[in-house]
Coordinates of C-alpha atoms in Angstrom, one line a residue:
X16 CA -35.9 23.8 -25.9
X17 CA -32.5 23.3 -24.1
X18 CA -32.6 20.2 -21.7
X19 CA -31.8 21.1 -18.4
X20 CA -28.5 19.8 -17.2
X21 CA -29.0 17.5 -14.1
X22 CA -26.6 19.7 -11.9
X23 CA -28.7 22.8 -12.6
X24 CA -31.4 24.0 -10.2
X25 CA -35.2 23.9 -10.4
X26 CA -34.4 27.8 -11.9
X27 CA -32.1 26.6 -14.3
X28 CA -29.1 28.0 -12.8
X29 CA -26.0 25.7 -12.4
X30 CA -25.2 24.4 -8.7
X31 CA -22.4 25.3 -7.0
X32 CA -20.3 22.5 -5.7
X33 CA -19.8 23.4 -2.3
X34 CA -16.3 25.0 -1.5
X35 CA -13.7 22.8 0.7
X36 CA -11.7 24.4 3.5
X37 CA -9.0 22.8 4.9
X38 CA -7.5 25.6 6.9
X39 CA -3.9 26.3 6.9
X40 CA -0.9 24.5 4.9
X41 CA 2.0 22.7 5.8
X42 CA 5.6 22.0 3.5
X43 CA 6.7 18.4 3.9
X44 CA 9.9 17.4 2.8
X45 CA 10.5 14.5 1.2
X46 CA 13.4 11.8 0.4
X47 CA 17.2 12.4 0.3
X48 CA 16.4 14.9 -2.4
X49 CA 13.7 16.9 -0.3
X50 CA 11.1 16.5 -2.8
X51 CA 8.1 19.2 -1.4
X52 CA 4.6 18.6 -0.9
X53 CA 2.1 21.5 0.1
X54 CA -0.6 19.7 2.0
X55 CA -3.5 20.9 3.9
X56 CA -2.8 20.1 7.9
X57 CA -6.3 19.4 8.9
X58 CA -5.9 16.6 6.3
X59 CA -3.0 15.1 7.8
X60 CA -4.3 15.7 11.5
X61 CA -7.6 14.1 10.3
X62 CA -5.8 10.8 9.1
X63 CA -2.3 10.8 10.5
X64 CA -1.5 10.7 14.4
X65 CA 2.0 11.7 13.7
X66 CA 1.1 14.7 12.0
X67 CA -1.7 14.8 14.5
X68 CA 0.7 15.0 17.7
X69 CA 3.5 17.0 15.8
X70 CA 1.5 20.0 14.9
X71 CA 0.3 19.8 18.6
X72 CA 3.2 20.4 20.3
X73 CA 5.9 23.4 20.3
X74 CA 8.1 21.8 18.1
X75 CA 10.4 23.8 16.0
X76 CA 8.5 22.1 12.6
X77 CA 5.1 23.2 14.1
X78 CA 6.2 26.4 14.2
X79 CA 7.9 26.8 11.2
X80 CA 5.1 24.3 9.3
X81 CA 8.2 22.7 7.5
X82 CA 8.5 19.1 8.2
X83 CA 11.2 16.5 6.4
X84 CA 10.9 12.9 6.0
X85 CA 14.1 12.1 5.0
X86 CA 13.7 8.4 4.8
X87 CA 10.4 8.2 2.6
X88 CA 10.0 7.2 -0.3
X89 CA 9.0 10.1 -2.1
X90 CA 6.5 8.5 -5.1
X91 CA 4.6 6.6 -1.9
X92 CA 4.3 10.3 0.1
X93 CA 2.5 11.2 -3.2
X94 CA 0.1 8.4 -3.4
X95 CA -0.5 8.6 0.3
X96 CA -1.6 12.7 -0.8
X97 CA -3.3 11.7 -3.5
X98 CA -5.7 9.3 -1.0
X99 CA -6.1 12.4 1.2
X100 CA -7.6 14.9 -1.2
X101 CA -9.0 11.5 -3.3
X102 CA -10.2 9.4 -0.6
X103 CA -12.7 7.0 -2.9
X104 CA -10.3 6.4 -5.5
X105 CA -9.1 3.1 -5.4
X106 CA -5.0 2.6 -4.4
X107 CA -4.5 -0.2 -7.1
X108 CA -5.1 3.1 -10.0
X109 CA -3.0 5.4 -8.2
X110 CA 0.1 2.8 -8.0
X111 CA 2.3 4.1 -11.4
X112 CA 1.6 1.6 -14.2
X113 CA 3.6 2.6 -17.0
X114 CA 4.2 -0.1 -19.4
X115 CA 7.7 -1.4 -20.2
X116 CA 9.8 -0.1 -22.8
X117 CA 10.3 -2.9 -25.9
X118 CA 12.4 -3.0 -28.5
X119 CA 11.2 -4.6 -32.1
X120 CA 13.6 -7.4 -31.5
X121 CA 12.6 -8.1 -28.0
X122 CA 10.6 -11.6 -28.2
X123 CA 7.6 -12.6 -26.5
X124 CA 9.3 -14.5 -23.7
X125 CA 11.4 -11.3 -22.6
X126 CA 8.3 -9.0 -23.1
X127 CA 6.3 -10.9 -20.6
X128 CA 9.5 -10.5 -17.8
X129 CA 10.0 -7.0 -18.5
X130 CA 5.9 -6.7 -18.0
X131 CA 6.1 -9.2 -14.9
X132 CA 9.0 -7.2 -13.3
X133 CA 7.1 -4.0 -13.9
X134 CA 3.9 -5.4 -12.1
X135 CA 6.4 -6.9 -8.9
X136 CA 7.8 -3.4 -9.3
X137 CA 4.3 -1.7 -8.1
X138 CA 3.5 -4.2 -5.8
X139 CA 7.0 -3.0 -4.5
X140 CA 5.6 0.3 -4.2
X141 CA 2.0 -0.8 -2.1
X142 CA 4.4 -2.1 0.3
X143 CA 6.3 1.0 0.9
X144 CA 3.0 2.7 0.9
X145 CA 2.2 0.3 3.9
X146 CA 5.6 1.6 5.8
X147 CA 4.3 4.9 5.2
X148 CA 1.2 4.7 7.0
X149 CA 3.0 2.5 9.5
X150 CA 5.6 5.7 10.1
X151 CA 2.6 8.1 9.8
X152 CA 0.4 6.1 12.2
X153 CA -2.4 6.1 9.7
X154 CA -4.2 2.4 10.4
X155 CA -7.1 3.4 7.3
X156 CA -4.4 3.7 5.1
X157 CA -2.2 0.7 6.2
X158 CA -5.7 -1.4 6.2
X159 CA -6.6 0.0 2.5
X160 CA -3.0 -1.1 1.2
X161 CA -3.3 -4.7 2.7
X162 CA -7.1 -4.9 0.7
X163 CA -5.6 -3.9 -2.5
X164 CA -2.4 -6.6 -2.2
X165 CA -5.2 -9.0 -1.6
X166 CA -6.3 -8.5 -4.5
X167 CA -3.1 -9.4 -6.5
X168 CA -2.0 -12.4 -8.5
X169 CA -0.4 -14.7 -6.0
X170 CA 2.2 -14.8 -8.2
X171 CA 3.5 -11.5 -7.7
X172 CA 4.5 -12.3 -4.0
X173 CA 6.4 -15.2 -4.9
X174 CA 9.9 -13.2 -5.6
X175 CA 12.6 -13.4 -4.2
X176 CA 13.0 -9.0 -4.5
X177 CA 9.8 -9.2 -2.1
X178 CA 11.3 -10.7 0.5
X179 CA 14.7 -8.6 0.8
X180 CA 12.3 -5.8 0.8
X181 CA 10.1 -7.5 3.6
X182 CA 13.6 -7.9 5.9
X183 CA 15.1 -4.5 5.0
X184 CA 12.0 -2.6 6.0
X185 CA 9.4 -4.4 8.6
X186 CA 10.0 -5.9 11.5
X187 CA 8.8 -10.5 11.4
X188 CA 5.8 -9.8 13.1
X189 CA 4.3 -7.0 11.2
X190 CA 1.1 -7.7 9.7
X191 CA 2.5 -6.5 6.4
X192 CA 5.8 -9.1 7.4
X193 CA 3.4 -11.9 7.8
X194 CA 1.2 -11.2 4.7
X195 CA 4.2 -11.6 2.5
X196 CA 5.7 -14.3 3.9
X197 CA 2.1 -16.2 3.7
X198 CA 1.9 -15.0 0.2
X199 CA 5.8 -16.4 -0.7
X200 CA 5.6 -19.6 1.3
X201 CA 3.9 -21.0 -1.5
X202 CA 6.5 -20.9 -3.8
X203 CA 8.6 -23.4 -1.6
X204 CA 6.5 -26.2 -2.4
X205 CA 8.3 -27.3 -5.6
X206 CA 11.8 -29.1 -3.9
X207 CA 13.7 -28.0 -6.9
X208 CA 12.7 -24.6 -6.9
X209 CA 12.9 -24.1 -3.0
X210 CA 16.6 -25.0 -2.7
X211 CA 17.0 -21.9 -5.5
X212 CA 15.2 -19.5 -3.4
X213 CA 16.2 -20.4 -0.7
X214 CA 19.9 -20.9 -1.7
X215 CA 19.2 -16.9 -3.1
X216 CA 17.9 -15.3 0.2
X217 CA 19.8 -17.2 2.9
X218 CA 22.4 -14.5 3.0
X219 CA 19.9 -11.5 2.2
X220 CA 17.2 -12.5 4.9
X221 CA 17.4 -12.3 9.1
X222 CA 17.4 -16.2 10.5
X223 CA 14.2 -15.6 12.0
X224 CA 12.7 -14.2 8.9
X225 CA 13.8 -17.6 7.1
X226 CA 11.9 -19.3 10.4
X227 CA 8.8 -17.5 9.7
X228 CA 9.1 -18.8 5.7
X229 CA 9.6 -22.8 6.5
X230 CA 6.5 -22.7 9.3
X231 CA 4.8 -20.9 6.7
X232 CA 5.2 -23.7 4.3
X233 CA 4.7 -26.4 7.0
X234 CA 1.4 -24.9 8.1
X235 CA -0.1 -22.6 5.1
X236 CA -2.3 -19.8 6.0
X237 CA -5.8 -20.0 3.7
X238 CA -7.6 -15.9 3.4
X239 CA -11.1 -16.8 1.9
X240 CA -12.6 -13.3 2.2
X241 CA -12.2 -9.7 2.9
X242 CA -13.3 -10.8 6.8
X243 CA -10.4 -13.5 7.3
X244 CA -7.7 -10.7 5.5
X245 CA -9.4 -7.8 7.7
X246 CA -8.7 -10.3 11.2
X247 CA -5.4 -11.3 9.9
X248 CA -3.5 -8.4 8.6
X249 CA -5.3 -5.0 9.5
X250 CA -4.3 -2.7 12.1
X251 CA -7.2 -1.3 14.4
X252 CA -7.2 1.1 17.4
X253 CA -6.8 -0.7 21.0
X254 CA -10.3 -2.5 21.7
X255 CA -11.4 -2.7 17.9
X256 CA -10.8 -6.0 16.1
X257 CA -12.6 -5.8 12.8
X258 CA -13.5 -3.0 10.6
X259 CA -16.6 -1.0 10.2
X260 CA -16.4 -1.7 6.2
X261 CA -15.7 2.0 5.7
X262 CA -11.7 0.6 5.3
X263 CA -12.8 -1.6 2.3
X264 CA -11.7 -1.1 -1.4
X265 CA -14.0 0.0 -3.8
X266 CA -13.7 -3.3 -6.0
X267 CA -15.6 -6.1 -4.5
X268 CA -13.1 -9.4 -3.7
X269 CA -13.1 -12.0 -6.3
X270 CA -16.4 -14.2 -6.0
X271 CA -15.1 -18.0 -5.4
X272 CA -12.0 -19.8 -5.3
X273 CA -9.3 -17.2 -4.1
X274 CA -6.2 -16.8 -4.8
X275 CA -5.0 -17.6 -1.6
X276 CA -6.2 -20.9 -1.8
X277 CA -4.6 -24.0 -3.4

Protein backbone atom coordinates (compact mmCIF):
# COMPACT_ATOMS: atom_id res chain seq x y z
CA UNK A 1 0.00 0.00 0.00
CA UNK A 2 1.32 3.54 -1.00
CA UNK A 3 2.45 5.63 2.15
CA UNK A 4 0.66 8.67 2.35
CA UNK A 5 2.71 11.71 1.70
CA UNK A 6 2.73 14.06 4.78
CA UNK A 7 1.39 17.12 2.70
CA UNK A 8 -1.56 15.05 1.51
CA UNK A 9 -5.02 15.28 3.23
CA UNK A 10 -6.79 12.80 5.54
CA UNK A 11 -8.52 11.84 1.80
CA UNK A 12 -5.29 11.38 0.24
CA UNK A 13 -5.41 14.26 -1.92
CA UNK A 14 -2.32 16.57 -2.00
CA UNK A 15 -2.73 20.16 -0.18
CA UNK A 16 -2.66 23.12 -1.88
CA UNK A 17 -0.11 25.59 -0.62
CA UNK A 18 -2.14 28.56 -0.27
CA UNK A 19 -1.74 31.18 -3.18
CA UNK A 20 0.18 34.67 -2.33
CA UNK A 21 -1.19 37.93 -3.56
CA UNK A 22 0.74 40.77 -3.51
CA UNK A 23 -1.47 43.11 -5.64
CA UNK A 24 -0.03 45.20 -8.23
CA UNK A 25 3.80 45.49 -9.62
CA UNK A 26 6.15 48.14 -9.70
CA UNK A 27 9.56 48.50 -12.35
CA UNK A 28 12.57 49.78 -10.35
CA UNK A 29 15.53 50.86 -11.99
CA UNK A 30 18.63 50.16 -10.96
CA UNK A 31 22.43 51.44 -11.11
CA UNK A 32 24.03 53.55 -13.89
CA UNK A 33 23.03 50.76 -16.20
CA UNK A 34 19.31 50.72 -15.15
CA UNK A 35 19.34 47.11 -14.31
CA UNK A 36 15.14 46.26 -13.83
CA UNK A 37 13.49 44.65 -11.09
CA UNK A 38 9.69 43.71 -11.22
CA UNK A 39 8.71 43.74 -7.56
CA UNK A 40 5.40 43.46 -5.90
CA UNK A 41 4.54 47.08 -4.26
CA UNK A 42 2.72 45.89 -1.26
CA UNK A 43 6.10 44.24 -0.57
CA UNK A 44 8.01 47.28 -0.69
CA UNK A 45 5.23 49.38 1.15
CA UNK A 46 5.18 46.63 3.77
CA UNK A 47 9.00 46.93 4.48
CA UNK A 48 10.20 50.12 2.93
CA UNK A 49 8.98 53.73 4.03
CA UNK A 50 10.37 55.24 1.03
CA UNK A 51 8.56 53.09 -1.24
CA UNK A 52 5.88 53.38 1.35
CA UNK A 53 5.48 57.37 1.04
CA UNK A 54 6.40 57.40 -2.78
CA UNK A 55 3.66 55.21 -4.00
CA UNK A 56 1.42 57.47 -1.73
CA UNK A 57 1.74 60.62 -3.25
CA UNK A 58 1.05 61.99 -6.94
CA UNK A 59 4.35 61.68 -7.99
CA UNK A 60 5.08 61.19 -11.61
CA UNK A 61 6.89 57.46 -10.66
CA UNK A 62 3.54 56.56 -8.73
CA UNK A 63 1.81 57.08 -11.58
CA UNK A 64 3.83 55.64 -14.07
CA UNK A 65 5.03 52.65 -11.38
CA UNK A 66 8.65 53.16 -12.78
CA UNK A 67 11.07 54.19 -10.27
CA UNK A 68 15.12 54.60 -10.77
CA UNK A 69 17.76 54.31 -8.24
CA UNK A 70 20.46 55.44 -9.99
CA UNK A 71 22.98 55.39 -7.21
CA UNK A 72 22.37 51.66 -5.98
CA UNK A 73 24.29 49.17 -6.16
CA UNK A 74 22.45 46.88 -8.32
CA UNK A 75 23.70 43.20 -6.84
CA UNK A 76 22.52 44.72 -3.14
CA UNK A 77 18.84 45.86 -4.71
CA UNK A 78 18.78 42.06 -5.52
CA UNK A 79 19.63 40.69 -2.20
CA UNK A 80 17.44 43.24 -0.59
CA UNK A 81 14.46 41.45 -3.21
CA UNK A 82 15.54 38.33 -2.54
CA UNK A 83 14.79 39.07 1.55
CA UNK A 84 11.37 40.34 0.54
CA UNK A 85 9.87 37.30 -1.31
CA UNK A 86 12.58 35.06 1.10
CA UNK A 87 12.21 36.64 4.35
CA UNK A 88 13.69 33.52 6.65
CA UNK A 89 16.54 32.90 4.53
CA UNK A 90 19.45 33.90 6.19
CA UNK A 91 21.53 37.26 4.45
CA UNK A 92 25.05 35.57 5.09
CA UNK A 93 23.71 32.68 1.94
CA UNK A 94 22.38 35.20 -0.19
CA UNK A 95 25.72 37.43 -0.16
CA UNK A 96 27.58 35.96 -3.70
CA UNK A 97 30.26 33.46 -2.62
CA UNK A 98 31.84 32.41 -5.67
CA UNK A 99 35.25 30.96 -5.04
CA UNK A 100 38.32 32.57 -6.55
CA UNK A 101 39.73 31.65 -9.79
CA UNK A 102 43.42 29.68 -9.33
CA UNK A 103 45.79 28.86 -11.46
CA UNK A 104 47.96 25.34 -11.08
CA UNK A 105 50.95 27.47 -10.35
CA UNK A 106 49.32 29.71 -7.85
CA UNK A 107 50.81 28.65 -4.30
CA UNK A 108 49.15 28.24 -1.17
CA UNK A 109 50.22 31.70 0.23
CA UNK A 110 48.48 33.63 -2.85
CA UNK A 111 45.41 31.14 -2.79
CA UNK A 112 44.55 32.06 0.74
CA UNK A 113 44.69 36.21 -0.34
CA UNK A 114 42.80 35.69 -3.41
CA UNK A 115 40.18 33.64 -0.94
CA UNK A 116 40.67 36.35 1.87
CA UNK A 117 40.02 39.24 -0.68
CA UNK A 118 37.01 37.44 -1.95
CA UNK A 119 35.43 37.01 1.68
CA UNK A 120 36.40 41.19 2.47
CA UNK A 121 34.81 41.45 -0.98
CA UNK A 122 31.22 40.19 0.41
CA UNK A 123 31.55 41.74 3.55
CA UNK A 124 31.85 44.73 1.08
CA UNK A 125 28.71 43.91 -0.23
CA UNK A 126 26.58 43.55 3.47
CA UNK A 127 27.67 46.94 3.88
CA UNK A 128 26.16 48.32 0.82
CA UNK A 129 23.17 46.25 1.65
CA UNK A 130 23.11 48.36 5.02
CA UNK A 131 23.20 51.81 2.73
CA UNK A 132 20.34 50.29 0.99
CA UNK A 133 18.11 49.89 3.72
CA UNK A 134 19.38 53.13 5.14
CA UNK A 135 18.22 54.95 1.62
CA UNK A 136 15.08 52.70 1.56
CA UNK A 137 14.22 53.45 5.29
CA UNK A 138 13.92 49.84 6.00
CA UNK A 139 15.29 49.55 9.93
CA UNK A 140 14.47 45.31 9.78
CA UNK A 141 16.62 45.09 7.04
CA UNK A 142 19.47 47.49 8.22
CA UNK A 143 19.13 45.57 11.83
CA UNK A 144 19.34 41.93 9.93
CA UNK A 145 22.67 43.20 7.99
CA UNK A 146 24.37 44.48 11.23
CA UNK A 147 23.46 40.59 12.89
CA UNK A 148 24.99 38.88 10.05
CA UNK A 149 28.43 41.26 10.14
CA UNK A 150 28.45 40.21 13.78
CA UNK A 151 28.82 37.18 12.95
CA UNK A 152 32.10 37.55 10.83
CA UNK A 153 35.69 36.81 11.50
CA UNK A 154 37.06 39.97 13.11
CA UNK A 155 39.54 39.77 10.73
CA UNK A 156 37.56 40.72 7.86
CA UNK A 157 36.98 44.34 9.30
CA UNK A 158 40.45 44.99 9.76
CA UNK A 159 41.23 46.36 6.00
CA UNK A 160 42.09 49.11 5.05
CA UNK A 161 39.34 48.79 1.67
CA UNK A 162 36.71 48.82 4.65
CA UNK A 163 37.40 51.88 5.76
CA UNK A 164 37.53 53.97 2.42
CA UNK A 165 34.23 52.34 1.88
CA UNK A 166 32.98 53.36 5.49
CA UNK A 167 34.06 57.40 4.54
CA UNK A 168 32.78 57.30 0.95
CA UNK A 169 29.42 56.06 1.90
CA UNK A 170 28.12 56.77 5.72
CA UNK A 171 28.20 59.52 7.59
CA UNK A 172 30.89 59.09 11.37
CA UNK A 173 28.02 58.59 13.41
CA UNK A 174 26.15 55.97 11.61
CA UNK A 175 25.65 52.92 13.43
CA UNK A 176 27.08 51.01 10.48
CA UNK A 177 30.11 54.02 10.66
CA UNK A 178 30.68 53.04 14.24
CA UNK A 179 30.50 49.25 13.86
CA UNK A 180 33.28 49.31 11.49
CA UNK A 181 35.45 51.50 13.02
CA UNK A 182 34.97 49.37 16.43
CA UNK A 183 35.64 46.36 14.40
CA UNK A 184 39.12 48.01 12.62
CA UNK A 185 40.37 49.75 15.80
CA UNK A 186 41.75 46.63 16.69
CA UNK A 187 44.12 46.35 14.09
CA UNK A 188 45.93 49.52 15.46
CA UNK A 189 47.25 47.83 18.38
CA UNK A 190 50.44 46.46 16.80
CA UNK A 191 52.80 50.00 16.63
CA UNK A 192 54.37 48.67 13.54
CA UNK A 193 51.42 47.82 11.79
CA UNK A 194 49.40 51.05 12.76
CA UNK A 195 51.81 53.53 11.33
CA UNK A 196 51.12 51.34 7.88
CA UNK A 197 47.48 51.71 8.04
CA UNK A 198 47.43 54.58 9.18
CA UNK A 199 50.23 56.01 6.84
CA UNK A 200 47.63 54.19 3.99
CA UNK A 201 44.27 55.89 4.94
CA UNK A 202 45.37 59.40 6.17
CA UNK A 203 44.78 60.79 2.73
CA UNK A 204 41.66 58.47 1.80
CA UNK A 205 39.76 59.07 5.16
CA UNK A 206 37.79 62.51 6.56
CA UNK A 207 39.89 63.90 9.80
CA UNK A 208 37.07 63.14 11.92
CA UNK A 209 36.75 59.74 10.67
CA UNK A 210 40.53 59.15 11.70
CA UNK A 211 39.27 60.81 15.30
CA UNK A 212 36.70 58.19 15.64
CA UNK A 213 39.58 55.28 14.82
CA UNK A 214 42.33 56.55 17.57
CA UNK A 215 39.36 56.90 20.41
CA UNK A 216 38.35 53.63 19.23
CA UNK A 217 41.71 52.20 19.97
CA UNK A 218 42.17 54.28 23.23
CA UNK A 219 38.80 53.06 24.67
CA UNK A 220 37.71 49.64 22.71
CA UNK A 221 34.20 48.83 22.48
CA UNK A 222 33.51 44.87 23.81
CA UNK A 223 29.73 43.26 21.98
CA UNK A 224 29.26 40.06 24.15
CA UNK A 225 25.82 39.13 22.72
CA UNK A 226 23.18 39.67 20.19
CA UNK A 227 21.58 42.22 23.18
CA UNK A 228 24.81 44.51 23.50
CA UNK A 229 25.10 44.52 19.20
CA UNK A 230 21.04 45.03 19.08
CA UNK A 231 21.58 48.41 21.79
CA UNK A 232 24.61 49.45 19.97
CA UNK A 233 24.16 49.32 16.33
CA UNK A 234 20.43 48.74 15.33
CA UNK A 235 18.13 51.23 14.17
CA UNK A 236 14.50 51.23 15.86
CA UNK A 237 11.42 53.46 15.31
CA UNK A 238 11.24 56.70 17.73
CA UNK A 239 10.36 55.32 21.40
CA UNK A 240 11.70 51.57 20.75
CA UNK A 241 15.17 50.72 21.98
CA UNK A 242 15.54 47.01 21.61
CA UNK A 243 14.15 44.59 19.33
CA UNK A 244 11.24 42.22 19.69
CA UNK A 245 13.68 39.17 18.47
CA UNK A 246 11.65 38.91 15.26
CA UNK A 247 14.92 41.06 13.67
CA UNK A 248 17.33 38.25 14.78
CA UNK A 249 19.26 35.85 12.23
CA UNK A 250 18.40 32.50 11.90
CA UNK A 251 21.88 31.24 13.15
CA UNK A 252 22.17 31.47 16.93
CA UNK A 253 25.53 33.80 17.97
CA UNK A 254 28.54 31.96 18.76
CA UNK A 255 28.29 30.35 22.47
CA UNK A 256 31.40 31.85 24.52
CA UNK A 257 34.29 33.95 23.92
CA UNK A 258 33.23 36.36 20.95
CA UNK A 259 34.97 37.59 18.53
CA UNK A 260 34.72 40.95 19.61
CA UNK A 261 36.52 40.35 22.58
CA UNK A 262 40.31 40.23 23.14
Amino acid sequence: MATKRPADDDTGAARKRPRRNYGDTIVVLVGINETSFTVHQDLLCRSSCFFKTALAGDWLESREGIFRLAETNADAFRTYVDTLYTPSVHLRDLVDEAPPRFSVEDTLKAKLKAAFAQRVENTLQLCHMWALGDYLQDHRFQNKIIDTLGEQPIELFRHAAIMIWASANTTVGSPLARFLVNAFAPSLEDTTDACAVLDELTDKLPADLLIQLLKAKVSPETIDGKAKLCAAYHVHPDGIDRCDGSVDSTREWPKGKTRWQK
